[in-house]
């Protein structure tokens, strides 16, 4: 990625025929070659080693692994951890996929999460106190990026509905607005002034309390890696991946619909709903198929990414394609 390219078009805003770094990494064999490592299974790369170091120093390490919730298992193979931890979107650390080294600069303790807005009483809670209060479980989720790649991830964490209960929103709360940390001294991507930092995302209250909405604190049976959004991120598997905001420091309950980072930057392409739908193309590429990362498979995209039975009712009565943008 060149600086010039980053200036006007972050990687996933590129027309697909220009998205060469992604296509290189679509194929596991190419990945191994590009990383210059002999075997993914051996976990012998530097980032795997960094992940292990993080797990050792993380005060929450003892909480994992947690029991799997069998309601959320899927037919696909789990994406190899080495791939999932070395192919990431985390623009705070750079507008390309190889940010795992840079993300190790993120200091995840102490880490506080502020809860404010339309709640009985705003409060701030440390991540370890929060984790003690929440019923942790593991869920296997599909993870579908708007760029057309997908993974399968064993996330650990808790239902977002449990955090909503803890927050005690008032009846005027209609949306949740999530905010990522901001510290350009360590996250040098945040020096790119043309992005509207900090990263913001939002959901409706109905979406938040639906059981599929999941707060992630772990993955692969240990604390979630920094490059994947430690110490707390969202997973909304029926929506495109950009809705699943990483490294959250603030959750506000609002009356107004929040405007997200990507919506501010390019609202005509990255809207509020962003529900996965094969029939609604991105304005610059098709969403009919997806590449399963770590394999050579290209498979059909599923409506709501396969979670329709659980989430389609949230959109009853809402018409028009804007639901999926
Ligand atoms: N959250 C923050 N704070 N910054 C980001 O750049 N990228 C999003 C989302 N959450 C992003 C973020 C996008 S585009 C995707 S596809 C997923 O994180 C990627 O998650 P992964 O790296 O764990 O696959």
Short mmCIF file of C-alpha atoms and ligand atoms in Angstrom, two decimals:
data_model
loop_
_atom_site.label_atom_id
_atom_site.label_comp_id
_atom_site.label_asym_id
_atom_site.label_seq_id
_atom_site.Cartn_x
_atom_site.Cartn_y
_atom_site.Cartn_z
CA UNK A 1 0.00 0.00 0.00
CA UNK A 2 1.34 3.39 -0.85
CA UNK A 3 0.74 6.54 1.15
CA UNK A 4 -0.87 8.04 -1.90
CA UNK A 5 -3.34 5.18 -2.13
CA UNK A 6 -4.15 5.48 1.58
CA UNK A 7 -4.84 9.15 1.25
CA UNK A 8 -7.88 8.92 -0.92
CA UNK A 9 -8.78 5.22 -0.89
CA UNK A 10 -8.22 2.89 2.05
CA UNK A 11 -7.62 -0.69 0.86
CA UNK A 12 -11.20 -1.92 1.00
CA UNK A 13 -12.48 1.10 -0.87
CA UNK A 14 -10.47 0.12 -3.90
CA UNK A 15 -12.08 -1.26 -7.01
CA UNK A 16 -11.61 -5.02 -6.71
CA UNK A 17 -9.23 -5.30 -9.64
CA UNK A 18 -6.79 -3.13 -7.72
CA UNK A 19 -7.04 -4.99 -4.43
CA UNK A 20 -3.91 -7.04 -5.01
CA UNK A 21 -2.73 -7.44 -1.40
CA UNK A 22 -6.06 -9.05 -0.47
CA UNK A 23 -5.98 -11.45 -3.40
CA UNK A 24 -2.46 -12.51 -2.50
CA UNK A 25 -3.64 -13.42 0.98
CA UNK A 26 -6.80 -15.19 -0.15
CA UNK A 27 -4.83 -18.33 -0.69
CA UNK A 28 -3.24 -20.14 2.19
CA UNK A 29 -0.26 -21.31 0.19
CA UNK A 30 0.38 -17.78 -0.98
CA UNK A 31 0.04 -16.62 2.58
CA UNK A 32 2.72 -18.97 3.78
CA UNK A 33 4.95 -17.88 0.96
CA UNK A 34 4.31 -14.19 1.55
CA UNK A 35 5.01 -14.54 5.26
CA UNK A 36 8.21 -16.41 4.55
CA UNK A 37 7.35 -19.13 7.05
CA UNK A 38 7.42 -22.87 6.55
CA UNK A 39 4.28 -24.02 8.30
CA UNK A 40 1.22 -22.26 9.69
CA UNK A 41 0.45 -25.27 11.82
CA UNK A 42 3.81 -25.01 13.56
CA UNK A 43 2.89 -21.48 14.69
CA UNK A 44 6.49 -20.54 14.19
CA UNK A 45 5.96 -16.96 13.06
CA UNK A 46 6.81 -13.88 15.09
CA UNK A 47 3.18 -12.81 15.54
CA UNK A 48 2.20 -16.17 16.99
CA UNK A 49 5.00 -15.72 19.49
CA UNK A 50 3.76 -12.21 20.34
CA UNK A 51 0.25 -13.55 20.90
CA UNK A 52 1.59 -16.13 23.33
CA UNK A 53 3.52 -13.44 25.21
CA UNK A 54 0.34 -11.37 25.49
CA UNK A 55 -1.61 -14.32 26.87
CA UNK A 56 1.05 -14.90 29.54
CA UNK A 57 0.96 -11.30 30.84
CA UNK A 58 -2.80 -10.80 30.52
CA UNK A 59 -4.55 -10.86 33.93
CA UNK A 60 -7.64 -12.41 32.32
CA UNK A 61 -5.68 -15.36 30.86
CA UNK A 62 -6.89 -17.69 33.64
CA UNK A 63 -10.53 -17.24 32.58
CA UNK A 64 -10.04 -19.19 29.32
CA UNK A 65 -10.89 -21.52 27.74
CA UNK A 66 -14.62 -21.20 28.43
CA UNK A 67 -17.44 -23.63 27.62
CA UNK A 68 -18.78 -23.55 24.08
CA UNK A 69 -22.39 -22.50 23.54
CA UNK A 70 -23.59 -25.32 21.27
CA UNK A 71 -26.33 -23.09 19.79
CA UNK A 72 -23.58 -21.36 17.86
CA UNK A 73 -21.58 -23.99 16.10
CA UNK A 74 -21.17 -24.04 12.33
CA UNK A 75 -20.34 -26.39 9.50
CA UNK A 76 -17.14 -24.65 8.38
CA UNK A 77 -13.64 -25.33 9.63
CA UNK A 78 -12.21 -22.85 12.10
CA UNK A 79 -9.81 -20.47 10.37
CA UNK A 80 -6.23 -21.16 11.52
CA UNK A 81 -5.29 -18.82 14.36
CA UNK A 82 -2.05 -17.88 12.63
CA UNK A 83 -4.02 -16.55 9.69
CA UNK A 84 -6.62 -14.77 11.80
CA UNK A 85 -3.92 -13.00 13.80
CA UNK A 86 -1.88 -11.87 10.80
CA UNK A 87 -4.58 -10.69 8.38
CA UNK A 88 -6.46 -7.90 10.10
CA UNK A 89 -8.28 -4.66 9.49
CA UNK A 90 -7.37 -2.23 12.27
CA UNK A 91 -6.86 1.14 10.62
CA UNK A 92 -5.57 2.68 13.85
CA UNK A 93 -2.38 0.71 13.13
CA UNK A 94 -2.28 1.15 9.35
CA UNK A 95 -4.50 0.95 6.28
CA UNK A 96 -3.40 -2.55 5.28
CA UNK A 97 -3.70 -6.09 6.64
CA UNK A 98 -0.27 -6.60 8.20
CA UNK A 99 -0.75 -4.57 11.37
CA UNK A 100 -0.22 -7.36 13.90
CA UNK A 101 3.30 -6.25 14.82
CA UNK A 102 2.34 -2.57 15.19
CA UNK A 103 -0.75 -3.46 17.28
CA UNK A 104 1.47 -4.94 20.01
CA UNK A 105 2.10 -1.31 21.10
CA UNK A 106 -1.47 -1.18 22.40
CA UNK A 107 -1.43 -1.12 26.21
CA UNK A 108 -4.46 -3.12 27.33
CA UNK A 109 -4.08 -2.71 31.12
CA UNK A 110 -5.35 -0.70 32.84
CA UNK A 111 -8.35 -0.53 30.49
CA UNK A 112 -11.59 1.16 31.39
CA UNK A 113 -14.92 1.24 29.62
CA UNK A 114 -17.16 4.24 30.11
CA UNK A 115 -20.93 3.73 29.97
CA UNK A 116 -22.95 6.91 29.55
CA UNK A 117 -25.88 8.62 27.85
CA UNK A 118 -29.46 7.44 28.38
CA UNK A 119 -28.76 5.24 31.41
CA UNK A 120 -29.96 5.40 35.02
CA UNK A 121 -26.46 6.30 36.18
CA UNK A 122 -23.33 6.63 34.01
CA UNK A 123 -20.32 4.64 35.24
CA UNK A 124 -16.84 3.50 34.29
CA UNK A 125 -15.72 -0.09 34.78
CA UNK A 126 -12.32 -1.76 34.45
CA UNK A 127 -12.18 -4.62 31.96
CA UNK A 128 -11.27 -7.23 34.60
CA UNK A 129 -14.17 -6.17 36.86
CA UNK A 130 -16.50 -6.34 33.88
CA UNK A 131 -15.31 -9.82 32.89
CA UNK A 132 -15.93 -11.06 36.46
CA UNK A 133 -19.58 -9.96 36.22
CA UNK A 134 -20.28 -11.44 32.78
CA UNK A 135 -21.15 -15.08 31.93
CA UNK A 136 -18.35 -16.02 29.54
CA UNK A 137 -18.92 -18.56 26.77
CA UNK A 138 -17.40 -19.55 23.44
CA UNK A 139 -19.27 -19.21 20.14
CA UNK A 140 -18.16 -20.24 16.66
CA UNK A 141 -19.14 -17.40 14.36
CA UNK A 142 -18.81 -16.62 10.69
CA UNK A 143 -17.00 -13.35 10.09
CA UNK A 144 -17.72 -11.76 6.70
CA UNK A 145 -15.88 -8.65 5.57
CA UNK A 146 -17.40 -6.25 3.03
CA UNK A 147 -14.21 -6.92 1.03
CA UNK A 148 -15.65 -10.41 0.26
CA UNK A 149 -13.43 -12.57 2.43
CA UNK A 150 -14.69 -14.63 5.31
CA UNK A 151 -13.30 -16.50 8.31
CA UNK A 152 -14.70 -18.72 11.04
CA UNK A 153 -13.71 -17.61 14.50
CA UNK A 154 -13.98 -19.23 17.94
CA UNK A 155 -14.78 -16.08 19.91
CA UNK A 156 -15.08 -16.02 23.70
CA UNK A 157 -17.06 -13.36 25.49
CA UNK A 158 -20.59 -12.59 26.57
CA UNK A 159 -23.91 -11.58 25.05
CA UNK A 160 -24.14 -7.83 24.55
CA UNK A 161 -27.60 -8.06 26.16
CA UNK A 162 -25.86 -8.83 29.49
CA UNK A 163 -23.90 -5.59 29.28
CA UNK A 164 -27.09 -3.70 28.40
CA UNK A 165 -28.68 -5.14 31.57
CA UNK A 166 -25.71 -3.95 33.61
CA UNK A 167 -25.90 -0.46 32.05
CA UNK A 168 -29.60 -0.02 32.93
CA UNK A 169 -30.68 2.14 29.98
CA UNK A 170 -33.72 4.37 30.35
CA UNK A 171 -36.74 4.15 28.03
CA UNK A 172 -35.33 6.98 25.90
CA UNK A 173 -32.33 4.87 24.80
CA UNK A 174 -32.83 3.91 21.15
CA UNK A 175 -29.26 3.18 19.99
CA UNK A 176 -25.85 2.13 21.28
CA UNK A 177 -22.81 4.07 20.13
CA UNK A 178 -19.41 2.37 20.53
CA UNK A 179 -16.09 4.17 20.52
CA UNK A 180 -12.52 2.86 20.11
CA UNK A 181 -9.50 4.26 22.04
CA UNK A 182 -7.66 7.23 20.61
CA UNK A 183 -3.90 7.57 21.09
CA UNK A 184 -1.89 8.47 18.03
CA UNK A 185 1.37 8.08 19.96
CA UNK A 186 0.93 4.31 19.81
CA UNK A 187 -1.63 3.95 17.00
CA UNK A 188 0.18 5.77 14.27
CA UNK A 189 -2.68 5.28 11.80
CA UNK A 190 -4.50 7.87 13.86
CA UNK A 191 -1.98 10.43 12.62
CA UNK A 192 -3.70 10.08 9.24
CA UNK A 193 -5.77 13.19 9.77
CA UNK A 194 -8.13 12.54 6.86
CA UNK A 195 -9.84 9.74 8.79
CA UNK A 196 -12.58 10.77 11.24
CA UNK A 197 -11.01 9.30 14.42
CA UNK A 198 -11.94 7.80 16.78
CA UNK A 199 -13.53 4.71 15.17
CA UNK A 200 -17.26 4.74 15.95
CA UNK A 201 -19.97 2.16 15.37
CA UNK A 202 -23.58 1.80 16.36
CA UNK A 203 -26.57 -0.53 16.58
CA UNK A 204 -30.22 -0.16 17.55
CA UNK A 205 -31.33 -1.26 21.01
CA UNK A 206 -33.28 -4.12 19.41
CA UNK A 207 -30.15 -5.30 17.61
CA UNK A 208 -28.09 -4.98 20.79
CA UNK A 209 -30.35 -7.14 22.95
CA UNK A 210 -30.82 -9.82 20.31
CA UNK A 211 -28.85 -12.88 21.44
CA UNK A 212 -26.45 -13.00 18.47
CA UNK A 213 -24.79 -9.65 19.37
CA UNK A 214 -21.64 -10.70 21.20
CA UNK A 215 -18.97 -8.83 23.12
CA UNK A 216 -15.63 -10.48 22.49
CA UNK A 217 -12.90 -10.67 25.11
CA UNK A 218 -11.21 -13.86 23.94
CA UNK A 219 -10.53 -15.97 20.87
CA UNK A 220 -8.95 -19.37 20.29
CA UNK A 221 -9.34 -20.23 23.98
CA UNK A 222 -7.36 -17.27 25.37
CA UNK A 223 -7.60 -13.48 25.69
CA UNK A 224 -8.28 -11.94 22.30
CA UNK A 225 -5.10 -10.80 20.53
CA UNK A 226 -4.37 -7.09 20.38
CA UNK A 227 -4.57 -7.03 16.58
CA UNK A 228 -8.06 -8.57 16.81
CA UNK A 229 -9.33 -5.80 19.10
CA UNK A 230 -8.24 -6.54 22.68
CA UNK A 231 -9.38 -6.27 25.32
CA UNK A 232 -13.02 -5.88 24.20
CA UNK A 233 -14.59 -5.81 20.74
CA UNK A 234 -17.93 -6.49 19.18
CA UNK A 235 -18.97 -9.42 16.93
CA UNK A 236 -22.13 -8.91 14.86
CA UNK A 237 -21.82 -11.85 12.47
CA UNK A 238 -24.90 -11.06 10.34
CA UNK A 239 -23.41 -7.69 9.44
CA UNK A 240 -20.30 -6.84 7.48
CA UNK A 241 -17.15 -6.93 9.60
CA UNK A 242 -16.66 -3.18 9.78
CA UNK A 243 -19.59 -3.00 12.26
CA UNK A 244 -17.60 -5.20 14.69
CA UNK A 245 -15.66 -2.41 16.35
CA UNK A 246 -12.41 -3.19 18.15
CA UNK A 247 -10.76 -2.08 21.43
CA UNK A 248 -13.83 -0.34 22.85
CA UNK A 249 -13.42 2.38 25.53
CA UNK A 250 -16.89 3.87 25.56
CA UNK A 251 -20.48 2.76 25.06
CA UNK A 252 -23.13 5.47 24.95
CA UNK A 253 -26.87 4.91 24.92
CA UNK A 254 -28.35 7.53 22.64
CA UNK A 255 -31.64 8.88 21.32
CA UNK A 256 -30.11 9.68 17.94
CA UNK A 257 -28.72 7.19 15.45
CA UNK A 258 -24.91 7.25 15.72
CA UNK A 259 -22.89 8.05 12.61
CA UNK A 260 -20.08 5.56 12.19
CA UNK A 261 -16.46 6.10 11.16
CA UNK A 262 -17.03 4.64 7.69
CA UNK A 263 -20.39 6.31 7.24
CA UNK A 264 -18.75 9.68 7.93
CA UNK A 265 -16.03 8.89 5.41
CA UNK A 266 -18.16 7.34 2.65
CA UNK A 267 -21.81 6.99 3.63
CA UNK A 268 -22.95 6.07 0.13
CA UNK A 269 -20.97 2.80 0.42
CA UNK A 270 -20.85 2.01 4.14
CA UNK A 271 -24.16 2.73 5.77
CA UNK A 272 -25.64 2.14 9.20
CA UNK A 273 -27.29 -1.25 8.65
CA UNK A 274 -24.63 -3.15 6.66
CA UNK A 275 -26.51 -6.46 6.82
CA UNK A 276 -24.90 -9.15 4.68
CA UNK A 277 -26.97 -9.73 1.52
CA UNK A 278 -25.75 -11.41 -1.67
CA UNK A 279 -28.36 -9.53 -3.69
CA UNK A 280 -27.19 -6.07 -2.82
CA UNK A 281 -23.85 -5.37 -4.44
CA UNK A 282 -21.39 -2.97 -2.99
CA UNK A 283 -21.49 0.01 -5.36
CA UNK A 284 -18.13 -1.10 -6.75
CA UNK A 285 -18.21 -4.91 -6.54
CA UNK A 286 -20.56 -7.89 -6.28
CA UNK A 287 -21.40 -9.57 -2.95
CA UNK A 288 -22.69 -12.78 -4.54
CA UNK A 289 -19.73 -14.91 -3.39
CA UNK A 290 -17.09 -14.87 -0.72
CA UNK A 291 -13.59 -16.25 -0.41
CA UNK A 292 -13.13 -18.51 2.61
CA UNK A 293 -9.73 -17.44 3.89
CA UNK A 294 -7.26 -20.22 4.54
CA UNK A 295 -8.83 -22.35 1.78
CA UNK A 296 -9.17 -22.21 -1.99
CA UNK A 297 -12.98 -22.12 -1.66
CA UNK A 298 -15.26 -19.46 -3.06
CA UNK A 299 -18.78 -20.00 -1.70
CA UNK A 300 -22.14 -18.23 -2.11
CA UNK A 301 -22.77 -15.38 0.31
CA UNK A 302 -25.73 -16.11 2.60
CA UNK A 303 -28.46 -13.63 3.44
CA UNK A 304 -27.70 -12.23 6.92
CA UNK A 305 -24.52 -14.32 6.63
CA UNK A 306 -26.58 -17.40 7.56
CA UNK A 307 -28.06 -15.90 10.76
CA UNK A 308 -31.44 -14.99 9.21
CA UNK A 309 -33.46 -17.31 11.45
CA UNK A 310 -32.17 -15.46 14.46
CA UNK A 311 -32.10 -11.87 13.22
CA UNK A 312 -34.40 -11.37 10.20
CA UNK A 313 -37.33 -10.45 12.49
CA UNK A 314 -35.41 -7.38 13.63
CA UNK A 315 -36.08 -5.89 10.20
CA UNK A 316 -39.75 -6.81 9.79
CA UNK A 317 -41.67 -4.03 8.14
CA UNK A 318 -38.58 -2.18 7.05
CA UNK A 319 -38.40 -2.01 3.33
CA UNK A 320 -35.81 -1.02 0.80
CA UNK A 321 -32.28 -1.92 0.04
CA UNK A 322 -30.84 0.71 2.35
CA UNK A 323 -31.27 -1.90 5.10
CA UNK A 324 -28.32 -3.71 3.68
CA UNK A 325 -26.02 -0.76 3.25
N1 LIG B 1 -12.39 -1.54 14.65
C1 LIG B 1 -11.51 -0.53 14.72
N2 LIG B 1 -11.41 0.16 15.86
N3 LIG B 1 -10.71 -0.19 13.67
C2 LIG B 1 -10.80 -0.84 12.46
O1 LIG B 1 -10.08 -0.49 11.51
N4 LIG B 1 -11.89 -2.61 11.16
C3 LIG B 1 -13.18 -3.30 10.98
C4 LIG B 1 -13.58 -4.09 12.22
N5 LIG B 1 -13.38 -3.31 13.43
C5 LIG B 1 -11.73 -1.91 12.34
C6 LIG B 1 -12.50 -2.25 13.48
C7 LIG B 1 -13.20 -4.17 9.82
S1 LIG B 1 -13.26 -3.40 8.30
C8 LIG B 1 -13.22 -5.54 9.92
S2 LIG B 1 -13.47 -6.54 8.56
C9 LIG B 1 -13.00 -6.20 11.22
O2 LIG B 1 -12.79 -5.27 12.29
C10 LIG B 1 -11.76 -7.06 11.10
O3 LIG B 1 -11.61 -7.84 12.25
P1 LIG B 1 -10.41 -8.91 12.28
O4 LIG B 1 -9.14 -8.16 12.04
O5 LIG B 1 -10.47 -9.53 13.64
O6 LIG B 1 -10.71 -9.91 11.18
#
